[in-house]
PDB file of C-alpha atoms in Angstrom:
ATOM      1  CA  MET C  24      78.532 112.490  84.441  1.00  0.00           C
ATOM      2  CA  ASP C  25      81.970 112.298  86.074  1.00  0.00           C
ATOM      3  CA  ASN C  26      83.096 108.667  86.184  1.00  0.00           C
ATOM      4  CA  ILE C  27      86.369 109.381  88.003  1.00  0.00           C
ATOM      5  CA  VAL C  28      86.636 107.177  91.092  1.00  0.00           C
ATOM      6  CA  VAL C  29      89.999 108.462  92.350  1.00  0.00           C
ATOM      7  CA  ARG C  30      91.180 112.023  91.778  1.00  0.00           C
ATOM      8  CA  THR C  31      94.295 113.457  93.373  1.00  0.00           C
ATOM      9  CA  ARG C  32      95.483 117.027  92.989  1.00  0.00           C
ATOM     10  CA  ARG C  33      98.959 118.133  94.079  1.00  0.00           C
ATOM     11  CA  LEU C  34      98.848 115.335  96.643  1.00  0.00           C
ATOM     12  CA  THR C  35     101.965 115.607  98.779  1.00  0.00           C
ATOM     13  CA  LYS C  36     103.179 113.740 101.836  1.00  0.00           C
ATOM     14  CA  ARG C  37     106.318 114.511 103.807  1.00  0.00           C
ATOM     15  CA  PHE C  38     107.739 112.622 106.737  1.00  0.00           C
ATOM     16  CA  GLY C  39     109.997 115.128 108.439  1.00  0.00           C
ATOM     17  CA  ARG C  40     112.418 116.360 105.806  1.00  0.00           C
ATOM     18  CA  ARG C  41     111.749 113.440 103.474  1.00  0.00           C
ATOM     19  CA  THR C  42     109.195 113.917 100.701  1.00  0.00           C
ATOM     20  CA  ALA C  43     107.541 110.557 100.084  1.00  0.00           C
ATOM     21  CA  LEU C  44     105.005 111.845  97.547  1.00  0.00           C
ATOM     22  CA  ASP C  45     105.286 115.077  95.609  1.00  0.00           C
ATOM     23  CA  ASP C  46     102.429 116.885  93.809  1.00  0.00           C
ATOM     24  CA  LEU C  47     100.610 113.797  92.544  1.00  0.00           C
ATOM     25  CA  ASP C  48      97.895 114.530  89.968  1.00  0.00           C
ATOM     26  CA  LEU C  49      96.149 111.306  89.015  1.00  0.00           C
ATOM     27  CA  ASP C  50      92.665 110.364  87.766  1.00  0.00           C
ATOM     28  CA  VAL C  51      91.417 106.786  87.881  1.00  0.00           C
ATOM     29  CA  PRO C  52      88.116 106.171  86.057  1.00  0.00           C
ATOM     30  CA  ALA C  53      85.513 103.603  86.994  1.00  0.00           C
ATOM     31  CA  GLY C  54      85.761 100.068  85.664  1.00  0.00           C
ATOM     32  CA  VAL C  55      89.526  99.834  85.103  1.00  0.00           C
ATOM     33  CA  VAL C  56      92.495  98.119  86.675  1.00  0.00           C
ATOM     34  CA  LEU C  57      95.287 100.627  87.249  1.00  0.00           C
ATOM     35  CA  GLY C  58      98.743  99.170  87.799  1.00  0.00           C
ATOM     36  CA  TYR C  59     100.745 101.448  90.097  1.00  0.00           C
ATOM     37  CA  LEU C  60     104.444 100.846  89.484  1.00  0.00           C
ATOM     38  CA  GLY C  61     107.760 102.028  90.832  1.00  0.00           C
ATOM     39  CA  PRO C  62     110.844 100.785  92.675  1.00  0.00           C
ATOM     40  CA  ASN C  63     111.006 100.508  96.444  1.00  0.00           C
ATOM     41  CA  GLY C  64     110.715 103.915  98.063  1.00  0.00           C
ATOM     42  CA  ALA C  65     109.006 105.523  95.063  1.00  0.00           C
ATOM     43  CA  GLY C  66     105.887 106.446  97.069  1.00  0.00           C
ATOM     44  CA  LYS C  67     103.456 103.695  96.093  1.00  0.00           C
ATOM     45  CA  THR C  68     102.513 102.571  99.603  1.00  0.00           C
ATOM     46  CA  THR C  69     102.288 106.177 100.788  1.00  0.00           C
ATOM     47  CA  THR C  70      99.801 106.875  97.988  1.00  0.00           C
ATOM     48  CA  ILE C  71      97.752 103.829  98.912  1.00  0.00           C
ATOM     49  CA  ARG C  72      97.615 104.763 102.584  1.00  0.00           C
ATOM     50  CA  LEU C  73      96.483 108.266 101.643  1.00  0.00           C
ATOM     51  CA  LEU C  74      93.717 106.901  99.400  1.00  0.00           C
ATOM     52  CA  ALA C  75      92.607 104.510 102.129  1.00  0.00           C
ATOM     53  CA  GLY C  76      92.334 107.401 104.604  1.00  0.00           C
ATOM     54  CA  LEU C  77      94.947 105.959 106.958  1.00  0.00           C
ATOM     55  CA  ILE C  78      97.224 108.992 106.869  1.00  0.00           C
ATOM     56  CA  ARG C  79      96.653 112.658 106.103  1.00  0.00           C
ATOM     57  CA  PRO C  80      98.409 114.519 103.308  1.00  0.00           C
ATOM     58  CA  THR C  81     100.862 117.289 104.022  1.00  0.00           C
ATOM     59  CA  SER C  82      99.163 119.241 101.239  1.00  0.00           C
ATOM     60  CA  GLY C  83      96.915 118.651  98.269  1.00  0.00           C
ATOM     61  CA  SER C  84      93.870 116.407  98.117  1.00  0.00           C
ATOM     62  CA  ALA C  85      92.814 112.805  97.522  1.00  0.00           C
ATOM     63  CA  MET C  86      89.175 112.457  96.505  1.00  0.00           C
ATOM     64  CA  VAL C  87      87.537 109.031  96.313  1.00  0.00           C
ATOM     65  CA  PHE C  88      83.982 108.853  94.954  1.00  0.00           C
ATOM     66  CA  GLY C  89      83.877 112.613  95.492  1.00  0.00           C
ATOM     67  CA  PHE C  90      84.701 112.338  99.196  1.00  0.00           C
ATOM     68  CA  ASP C  91      87.878 113.547 100.865  1.00  0.00           C
ATOM     69  CA  ALA C  92      89.727 110.364 101.821  1.00  0.00           C
ATOM     70  CA  ALA C  93      91.347 112.032 104.813  1.00  0.00           C
ATOM     71  CA  ASP C  94      88.208 113.559 106.360  1.00  0.00           C
ATOM     72  CA  GLN C  95      85.315 111.392 105.192  1.00  0.00           C
ATOM     73  CA  TYR C  96      86.589 107.879 105.832  1.00  0.00           C
ATOM     74  CA  ASP C  97      83.274 106.676 107.291  1.00  0.00           C
ATOM     75  CA  ALA C  98      81.464 107.543 104.059  1.00  0.00           C
ATOM     76  CA  LEU C  99      83.968 105.491 102.084  1.00  0.00           C
ATOM     77  CA  GLN C 100      84.566 102.465 104.286  1.00  0.00           C
ATOM     78  CA  ARG C 101      81.899 100.213 102.802  1.00  0.00           C
ATOM     79  CA  ARG C 102      82.744 101.172  99.222  1.00  0.00           C
ATOM     80  CA  ILE C 103      86.451 100.330  99.495  1.00  0.00           C
ATOM     81  CA  GLY C 104      88.247  97.022  99.823  1.00  0.00           C
ATOM     82  CA  TYR C 105      91.766  97.547 101.163  1.00  0.00           C
ATOM     83  CA  LEU C 106      94.625  95.062 101.379  1.00  0.00           C
ATOM     84  CA  PRO C 107      97.871  96.481 102.790  1.00  0.00           C
ATOM     85  CA  GLY C 108     101.257  95.242 101.703  1.00  0.00           C
ATOM     86  CA  ASP C 109     102.089  94.256 105.276  1.00  0.00           C
ATOM     87  CA  PHE C 110      98.776  92.534 105.987  1.00  0.00           C
ATOM     88  CA  VAL C 111      98.487  91.247 109.563  1.00  0.00           C
ATOM     89  CA  ALA C 112      95.477  89.896 111.431  1.00  0.00           C
ATOM     90  CA  TYR C 113      94.622  88.870 114.976  1.00  0.00           C
ATOM     91  CA  PRO C 114      96.586  85.613 115.375  1.00  0.00           C
ATOM     92  CA  GLY C 115      94.285  84.212 118.072  1.00  0.00           C
ATOM     93  CA  LEU C 116      91.179  84.337 115.872  1.00  0.00           C
ATOM     94  CA  THR C 117      90.203  81.796 113.277  1.00  0.00           C
ATOM     95  CA  GLY C 118      89.750  82.997 109.725  1.00  0.00           C
ATOM     96  CA  ALA C 119      85.981  82.708 110.147  1.00  0.00           C
ATOM     97  CA  GLN C 120      85.990  84.818 113.324  1.00  0.00           C
ATOM     98  CA  TYR C 121      88.183  87.487 111.796  1.00  0.00           C
ATOM     99  CA  LEU C 122      86.092  87.753 108.619  1.00  0.00           C
ATOM    100  CA  THR C 123      82.828  87.785 110.574  1.00  0.00           C
ATOM    101  CA  TYR C 124      84.157  90.734 112.561  1.00  0.00           C
ATOM    102  CA  PHE C 125      84.915  92.648 109.361  1.00  0.00           C
ATOM    103  CA  ALA C 126      81.587  91.638 107.856  1.00  0.00           C
ATOM    104  CA  HIS C 127      79.858  93.532 110.686  1.00  0.00           C
ATOM    105  CA  LEU C 128      82.036  96.588 110.020  1.00  0.00           C
ATOM    106  CA  TYR C 129      80.956  96.487 106.385  1.00  0.00           C
ATOM    107  CA  GLY C 130      77.295  96.410 107.393  1.00  0.00           C
ATOM    108  CA  GLY C 131      76.845  92.690 106.830  1.00  0.00           C
ATOM    109  CA  VAL C 132      78.198  90.204 104.303  1.00  0.00           C
ATOM    110  CA  PRO C 133      76.390  86.964 103.398  1.00  0.00           C
ATOM    111  CA  THR C 134      78.154  83.926 104.860  1.00  0.00           C
ATOM    112  CA  GLU C 135      77.802  82.254 101.473  1.00  0.00           C
ATOM    113  CA  ARG C 136      79.922  84.976  99.877  1.00  0.00           C
ATOM    114  CA  ILE C 137      82.726  84.472 102.416  1.00  0.00           C
ATOM    115  CA  ASP C 138      82.574  80.699 102.054  1.00  0.00           C
ATOM    116  CA  LEU C 139      82.664  80.946  98.258  1.00  0.00           C
ATOM    117  CA  LEU C 140      85.809  83.068  98.280  1.00  0.00           C
ATOM    118  CA  ALA C 141      87.463  80.843 100.867  1.00  0.00           C
ATOM    119  CA  LYS C 142      86.728  77.764  98.784  1.00  0.00           C
ATOM    120  CA  ARG C 143      88.001  79.469  95.670  1.00  0.00           C
ATOM    121  CA  PHE C 144      91.358  80.114  97.366  1.00  0.00           C
ATOM    122  CA  ASP C 145      91.480  76.780  99.171  1.00  0.00           C
ATOM    123  CA  LEU C 146      91.408  78.494 102.580  1.00  0.00           C
ATOM    124  CA  ASP C 147      90.400  76.667 105.770  1.00  0.00           C
ATOM    125  CA  LEU C 148      88.505  79.244 107.828  1.00  0.00           C
ATOM    126  CA  GLY C 149      88.503  77.053 110.936  1.00  0.00           C
ATOM    127  CA  VAL C 150      92.257  77.397 111.556  1.00  0.00           C
ATOM    128  CA  ARG C 151      93.669  80.103 113.828  1.00  0.00           C
ATOM    129  CA  ILE C 152      95.321  82.814 111.780  1.00  0.00           C
ATOM    130  CA  GLY C 153      98.502  82.534 113.841  1.00  0.00           C
ATOM    131  CA  ALA C 154      98.834  78.904 112.734  1.00  0.00           C
ATOM    132  CA  LEU C 155      98.477  79.653 109.028  1.00  0.00           C
ATOM    133  CA  SER C 156     101.336  79.848 106.538  1.00  0.00           C
ATOM    134  CA  ARG C 157     102.200  83.235 105.084  1.00  0.00           C
ATOM    135  CA  GLY C 158     100.367  82.437 101.881  1.00  0.00           C
ATOM    136  CA  ASN C 159      97.219  81.356 103.704  1.00  0.00           C
ATOM    137  CA  ARG C 160      97.294  84.471 105.886  1.00  0.00           C
ATOM    138  CA  GLN C 161      97.437  86.481 102.665  1.00  0.00           C
ATOM    139  CA  LYS C 162      94.354  84.636 101.451  1.00  0.00           C
ATOM    140  CA  VAL C 163      92.492  85.823 104.555  1.00  0.00           C
ATOM    141  CA  GLY C 164      93.428  89.379 103.575  1.00  0.00           C
ATOM    142  CA  ILE C 165      92.212  88.847 100.024  1.00  0.00           C
ATOM    143  CA  VAL C 166      88.859  87.491 101.189  1.00  0.00           C
ATOM    144  CA  GLN C 167      88.534  90.417 103.621  1.00  0.00           C
ATOM    145  CA  ALA C 168      89.133  92.938 100.818  1.00  0.00           C
ATOM    146  CA  PHE C 169      86.764  91.373  98.274  1.00  0.00           C
ATOM    147  CA  MET C 170      83.969  89.842 100.342  1.00  0.00           C
ATOM    148  CA  HIS C 171      81.664  92.902 100.451  1.00  0.00           C
ATOM    149  CA  ASP C 172      81.927  93.510  96.677  1.00  0.00           C
ATOM    150  CA  PRO C 173      83.380  97.021  97.063  1.00  0.00           C
ATOM    151  CA  ASP C 174      83.279  99.546  94.254  1.00  0.00           C
ATOM    152  CA  LEU C 175      87.019 100.208  94.632  1.00  0.00           C
ATOM    153  CA  LEU C 176      89.783  97.741  95.500  1.00  0.00           C
ATOM    154  CA  ILE C 177      93.025  99.261  96.805  1.00  0.00           C
ATOM    155  CA  LEU C 178      95.623  96.497  96.789  1.00  0.00           C
ATOM    156  CA  ASP C 179      99.278  96.686  97.834  1.00  0.00           C
ATOM    157  CA  GLU C 180     101.344  93.637  96.788  1.00  0.00           C
ATOM    158  CA  PRO C 181      98.256  91.390  97.016  1.00  0.00           C
ATOM    159  CA  THR C 182      99.809  88.095  95.878  1.00  0.00           C
ATOM    160  CA  THR C 183     102.682  88.054  98.366  1.00  0.00           C
ATOM    161  CA  GLY C 184     103.210  84.450  99.462  1.00  0.00           C
ATOM    162  CA  LEU C 185     100.704  82.928  97.019  1.00  0.00           C
ATOM    163  CA  ASP C 186     101.722  79.969  94.901  1.00  0.00           C
ATOM    164  CA  PRO C 187     101.389  80.217  91.089  1.00  0.00           C
ATOM    165  CA  ILE C 188      97.990  78.491  91.026  1.00  0.00           C
ATOM    166  CA  MET C 189      96.548  80.937  93.554  1.00  0.00           C
ATOM    167  CA  GLN C 190      98.154  83.867  91.737  1.00  0.00           C
ATOM    168  CA  ARG C 191      96.340  82.784  88.596  1.00  0.00           C
ATOM    169  CA  GLU C 192      93.073  82.518  90.523  1.00  0.00           C
ATOM    170  CA  PHE C 193      93.612  85.981  91.950  1.00  0.00           C
ATOM    171  CA  ARG C 194      94.178  87.442  88.484  1.00  0.00           C
ATOM    172  CA  GLU C 195      90.920  85.901  87.343  1.00  0.00           C
ATOM    173  CA  LEU C 196      89.151  87.496  90.326  1.00  0.00           C
ATOM    174  CA  LEU C 197      90.568  90.884  89.323  1.00  0.00           C
ATOM    175  CA  ARG C 198      89.264  90.459  85.775  1.00  0.00           C
ATOM    176  CA  GLU C 199      85.818  89.570  87.092  1.00  0.00           C
ATOM    177  CA  THR C 200      85.887  92.612  89.354  1.00  0.00           C
ATOM    178  CA  ARG C 201      86.718  94.924  86.444  1.00  0.00           C
ATOM    179  CA  ASP C 202      84.148  93.291  84.173  1.00  0.00           C
ATOM    180  CA  ALA C 203      81.517  93.970  86.842  1.00  0.00           C
ATOM    181  CA  GLY C 204      82.271  97.695  86.511  1.00  0.00           C
ATOM    182  CA  ARG C 205      84.330  98.067  89.659  1.00  0.00           C
ATOM    183  CA  THR C 206      87.745  99.698  89.898  1.00  0.00           C
ATOM    184  CA  VAL C 207      91.072  98.275  91.040  1.00  0.00           C
ATOM    185  CA  PHE C 208      94.100 100.286  92.186  1.00  0.00           C
ATOM    186  CA  LEU C 209      96.872  97.688  92.125  1.00  0.00           C
ATOM    187  CA  SER C 210     100.435  98.125  93.328  1.00  0.00           C
ATOM    188  CA  SER C 211     102.620  95.120  92.622  1.00  0.00           C
ATOM    189  CA  HIS C 212     106.237  94.215  91.959  1.00  0.00           C
ATOM    190  CA  VAL C 213     105.022  91.191  89.976  1.00  0.00           C
ATOM    191  CA  LEU C 214     105.007  92.927  86.612  1.00  0.00           C
ATOM    192  CA  SER C 215     103.707  89.878  84.772  1.00  0.00           C
ATOM    193  CA  GLU C 216     100.666  90.070  87.041  1.00  0.00           C
ATOM    194  CA  VAL C 217     100.118  93.749  86.246  1.00  0.00           C
ATOM    195  CA  GLU C 218     100.564  93.062  82.533  1.00  0.00           C
ATOM    196  CA  ALA C 219      97.966  90.292  82.652  1.00  0.00           C
ATOM    197  CA  VAL C 220      95.198  92.370  84.240  1.00  0.00           C
ATOM    198  CA  ALA C 221      95.910  96.111  84.046  1.00  0.00           C
ATOM    199  CA  ASP C 222      94.337  98.467  81.521  1.00  0.00           C
ATOM    200  CA  THR C 223      96.612 101.366  82.442  1.00  0.00           C
ATOM    201  CA  VAL C 224      99.855 101.789  84.359  1.00  0.00           C
ATOM    202  CA  ALA C 225     101.114 104.776  86.322  1.00  0.00           C
ATOM    203  CA  ILE C 226     104.831 104.929  87.081  1.00  0.00           C
ATOM    204  CA  LEU C 227     106.379 106.731  90.034  1.00  0.00           C
ATOM    205  CA  ARG C 228     109.968 107.727  90.587  1.00  0.00           C
ATOM    206  CA  ALA C 229     111.210 109.308  93.826  1.00  0.00           C
ATOM    207  CA  GLY C 230     107.711 110.363  94.815  1.00  0.00           C
ATOM    208  CA  ARG C 231     106.765 111.937  91.488  1.00  0.00           C
ATOM    209  CA  LEU C 232     104.466 110.640  88.775  1.00  0.00           C
ATOM    210  CA  VAL C 233     106.439 110.298  85.558  1.00  0.00           C
ATOM    211  CA  THR C 234     103.896 108.749  83.199  1.00  0.00           C
ATOM    212  CA  VAL C 235     100.409 107.276  82.849  1.00  0.00           C
ATOM    213  CA  GLN C 236     100.009 105.016  79.819  1.00  0.00           C
ATOM    214  CA  SER C 237      98.129 102.005  78.627  1.00  0.00           C
ATOM    215  CA  VAL C 238     100.069  98.757  78.976  1.00  0.00           C
ATOM    216  CA  GLN C 239     100.275  98.423  75.203  1.00  0.00           C
ATOM    217  CA  ASP C 240     101.536 101.987  74.711  1.00  0.00           C
ATOM    218  CA  LEU C 241     104.237 101.434  77.308  1.00  0.00           C
ATOM    219  CA  LYS C 242     105.324  98.214  75.611  1.00  0.00           C
ATOM    220  CA  ASP C 243     105.297  99.915  72.205  1.00  0.00           C
ATOM    221  CA  ARG C 244     107.553 102.637  73.604  1.00  0.00           C
ATOM    222  CA  ALA C 245     110.100 100.134  74.878  1.00  0.00           C
ATOM    223  CA  ARG C 246     112.961  98.731  72.883  1.00  0.00           C
ATOM    224  CA  ARG C 247     112.201  95.665  70.800  1.00  0.00           C
ATOM    225  CA  ARG C 248     114.885  93.120  70.031  1.00  0.00           C
ATOM    226  CA  LEU C 249     115.116  91.942  66.432  1.00  0.00           C
ATOM    227  CA  ASP C 250     117.248  89.374  64.614  1.00  0.00           C
ATOM    228  CA  LEU C 251     117.548  90.092  60.882  1.00  0.00           C
ATOM    229  CA  THR C 252     119.015  87.380  58.646  1.00  0.00           C
ATOM    230  CA  PHE C 253     120.389  88.436  55.263  1.00  0.00           C
ATOM    231  CA  ALA C 254     121.354  86.445  52.207  1.00  0.00           C
ATOM    232  CA  ASP C 255     124.730  88.201  52.268  1.00  0.00           C
ATOM    233  CA  VAL C 256     126.679  90.459  54.647  1.00  0.00           C
ATOM    234  CA  PRO C 257     124.306  92.652  56.729  1.00  0.00           C
ATOM    235  CA  PRO C 258     124.309  96.352  55.660  1.00  0.00           C
ATOM    236  CA  LEU C 259     125.467  97.700  59.040  1.00  0.00           C
ATOM    237  CA  GLU C 260     125.810 101.341  58.064  1.00  0.00           C
ATOM    238  CA  ARG C 261     122.334 101.354  56.538  1.00  0.00           C
ATOM    239  CA  ILE C 262     120.870  99.838  59.698  1.00  0.00           C
ATOM    240  CA  ARG C 263     122.717 102.290  61.969  1.00  0.00           C
ATOM    241  CA  CYS C 264     121.132 105.202  60.110  1.00  0.00           C
ATOM    242  CA  VAL C 265     117.619 104.104  61.044  1.00  0.00           C
ATOM    243  CA  PRO C 266     116.172 106.228  63.908  1.00  0.00           C
ATOM    244  CA  GLY C 267     115.812 104.310  67.165  1.00  0.00           C
ATOM    245  CA  VAL C 268     118.290 101.521  66.405  1.00  0.00           C
ATOM    246  CA  ARG C 269     120.508 100.571  69.348  1.00  0.00           C
ATOM    247  CA  GLU C 270     122.866  97.765  70.386  1.00  0.00           C
ATOM    248  CA  LEU C 271     123.659  96.579  66.865  1.00  0.00           C
ATOM    249  CA  THR C 272     125.853  93.477  66.624  1.00  0.00           C
ATOM    250  CA  VAL C 273     126.525  90.956  63.851  1.00  0.00           C
ATOM    251  CA  ASP C 274     126.908  87.194  63.907  1.00  0.00           C
ATOM    252  CA  GLY C 275     127.689  86.022  60.374  1.00  0.00           C
ATOM    253  CA  ARG C 276     124.686  86.936  58.230  1.00  0.00           C
ATOM    254  CA  VAL C 277     122.501  87.814  61.230  1.00  0.00           C
ATOM    255  CA  ALA C 278     122.196  91.355  62.594  1.00  0.00           C
ATOM    256  CA  HIS C 279     121.041  91.552  66.228  1.00  0.00           C
ATOM    257  CA  LEU C 280     119.647  94.881  67.340  1.00  0.00           C
ATOM    258  CA  SER C 281     117.151  96.689  69.509  1.00  0.00           C
ATOM    259  CA  ILE C 282     114.902  99.497  68.332  1.00  0.00           C
ATOM    260  CA  THR C 283     112.488 101.909  69.947  1.00  0.00           C
ATOM    261  CA  GLY C 284     109.205 102.851  68.326  1.00  0.00           C
ATOM    262  CA  SER C 285     107.870 101.466  65.064  1.00  0.00           C
ATOM    263  CA  THR C 286     109.902  98.922  63.114  1.00  0.00           C
ATOM    264  CA  ALA C 287     108.349  99.990  59.803  1.00  0.00           C
ATOM    265  CA  THR C 288     111.199 102.378  58.895  1.00  0.00           C
ATOM    266  CA  LEU C 289     113.783  99.699  59.643  1.00  0.00           C
ATOM    267  CA  ILE C 290     112.064  97.054  57.533  1.00  0.00           C
ATOM    268  CA  LYS C 291     111.728  99.497  54.636  1.00  0.00           C
ATOM    269  CA  ALA C 292     115.417 100.435  54.913  1.00  0.00           C
ATOM    270  CA  VAL C 293     116.714  96.857  54.778  1.00  0.00           C
ATOM    271  CA  ALA C 294     114.208  95.450  52.285  1.00  0.00           C
ATOM    272  CA  PRO C 295     116.512  96.003  49.255  1.00  0.00           C
ATOM    273  CA  TYR C 296     119.273  93.947  50.913  1.00  0.00           C
ATOM    274  CA  ASP C 297     117.604  90.544  50.582  1.00  0.00           C
ATOM    275  CA  VAL C 298     116.338  89.855  54.091  1.00  0.00           C
ATOM    276  CA  THR C 299     115.639  86.136  54.404  1.00  0.00           C
ATOM    277  CA  ASN C 300     114.269  86.042  57.970  1.00  0.00           C
ATOM    278  CA  VAL C 301     113.074  88.390  60.704  1.00  0.00           C
ATOM    279  CA  VAL C 302     112.678  87.287  64.332  1.00  0.00           C
ATOM    280  CA  SER C 303     111.014  89.712  66.740  1.00  0.00           C
ATOM    281  CA  HIS C 304     111.318  89.112  70.470  1.00  0.00           C
ATOM    282  CA  GLU C 305     108.089  90.164  72.140  1.00  0.00           C
ATOM    283  CA  THR C 306     108.415  93.000  74.662  1.00  0.00           C
ATOM    284  CA  ASP C 307     106.815  92.332  78.034  1.00  0.00           C
ATOM    285  CA  LEU C 308     105.875  94.885  80.678  1.00  0.00           C
ATOM    286  CA  GLU C 309     108.968  94.157  82.751  1.00  0.00           C
ATOM    287  CA  ALA C 310     111.247  94.980  79.841  1.00  0.00           C
ATOM    288  CA  ALA C 311     109.205  98.098  79.075  1.00  0.00           C
ATOM    289  CA  PHE C 312     109.306  99.219  82.690  1.00  0.00           C
ATOM    290  CA  LEU C 313     113.057  98.716  83.014  1.00  0.00           C
ATOM    291  CA  ASP C 314     113.699 100.367  79.678  1.00  0.00           C
ATOM    292  CA  TYR C 315     111.555 103.330  80.678  1.00  0.00           C
ATOM    293  CA  TYR C 316     113.619 103.835  83.806  1.00  0.00           C
ATOM    294  CA  SER C 317     116.960 103.452  82.050  1.00  0.00           C
ATOM    295  CA  SER C 318     115.987 105.710  79.152  1.00  0.00           C
ATOM    296  CA  GLU C 319     114.660 108.388  81.488  1.00  0.00           C
ATOM    297  CA  GLY C 320     117.850 108.341  83.545  1.00  0.00           C
TER     298      GLY C 320
END
């Protein structure tokens, strides 16, 4: 049985002469959090709007739960929770009024479910949305996206304006959503957030998909920084000969370097030279992401 929730084939969107998304082929299986990464203008929001059925592709297809996102929006509406990056709501309504309106669109949502989410994010539903801070308005959007327990969450910069405590709470909600077997398509510039919750990342550049990897594989691919302390003068020429070694400098008996790929060859090469200490600086997703872009030109 096909467990692919999102499947795009040669998905392309042009705005006039500008190509915002170019031949995107991407499969997102059920029960995962996919982090969708790229710099501004890479095509992330365009992809999200196509998946949400808000715009039509120039060519290609975007299938969600087997339905065409562009032509069968009504069949998908109750199965998708969507939070745009520029979330706005009716400023004259209270949070409760706004969410009740959307609850009807979703075919009914228990009041207890809305209240539970609001309490979890410390959101006062009795205040007019126009009087809320940016962070609290974002909380309204989060509750709106999650309150009907959709099978797919499509989230564009969801933690904009949230304080660190609420960001942590949101990450926990994402983990619970994945553990319940639902799928999350998450675009975020907060790479620590993506690293904390994503199973897989897809990276865009200039409208084209350049890689899909697990978070760990992407980190393993990135350069690691090492400090090697020797009992005597570091064997620089021996270290330089090791594949993947970059940015080698020396401070007394300590060799500072970065290396891509496995460190096993390096450790084997320097073992005869009386290494007294090895310090490895853990690679995070941000470093891996930036290194991927720089190494790919």
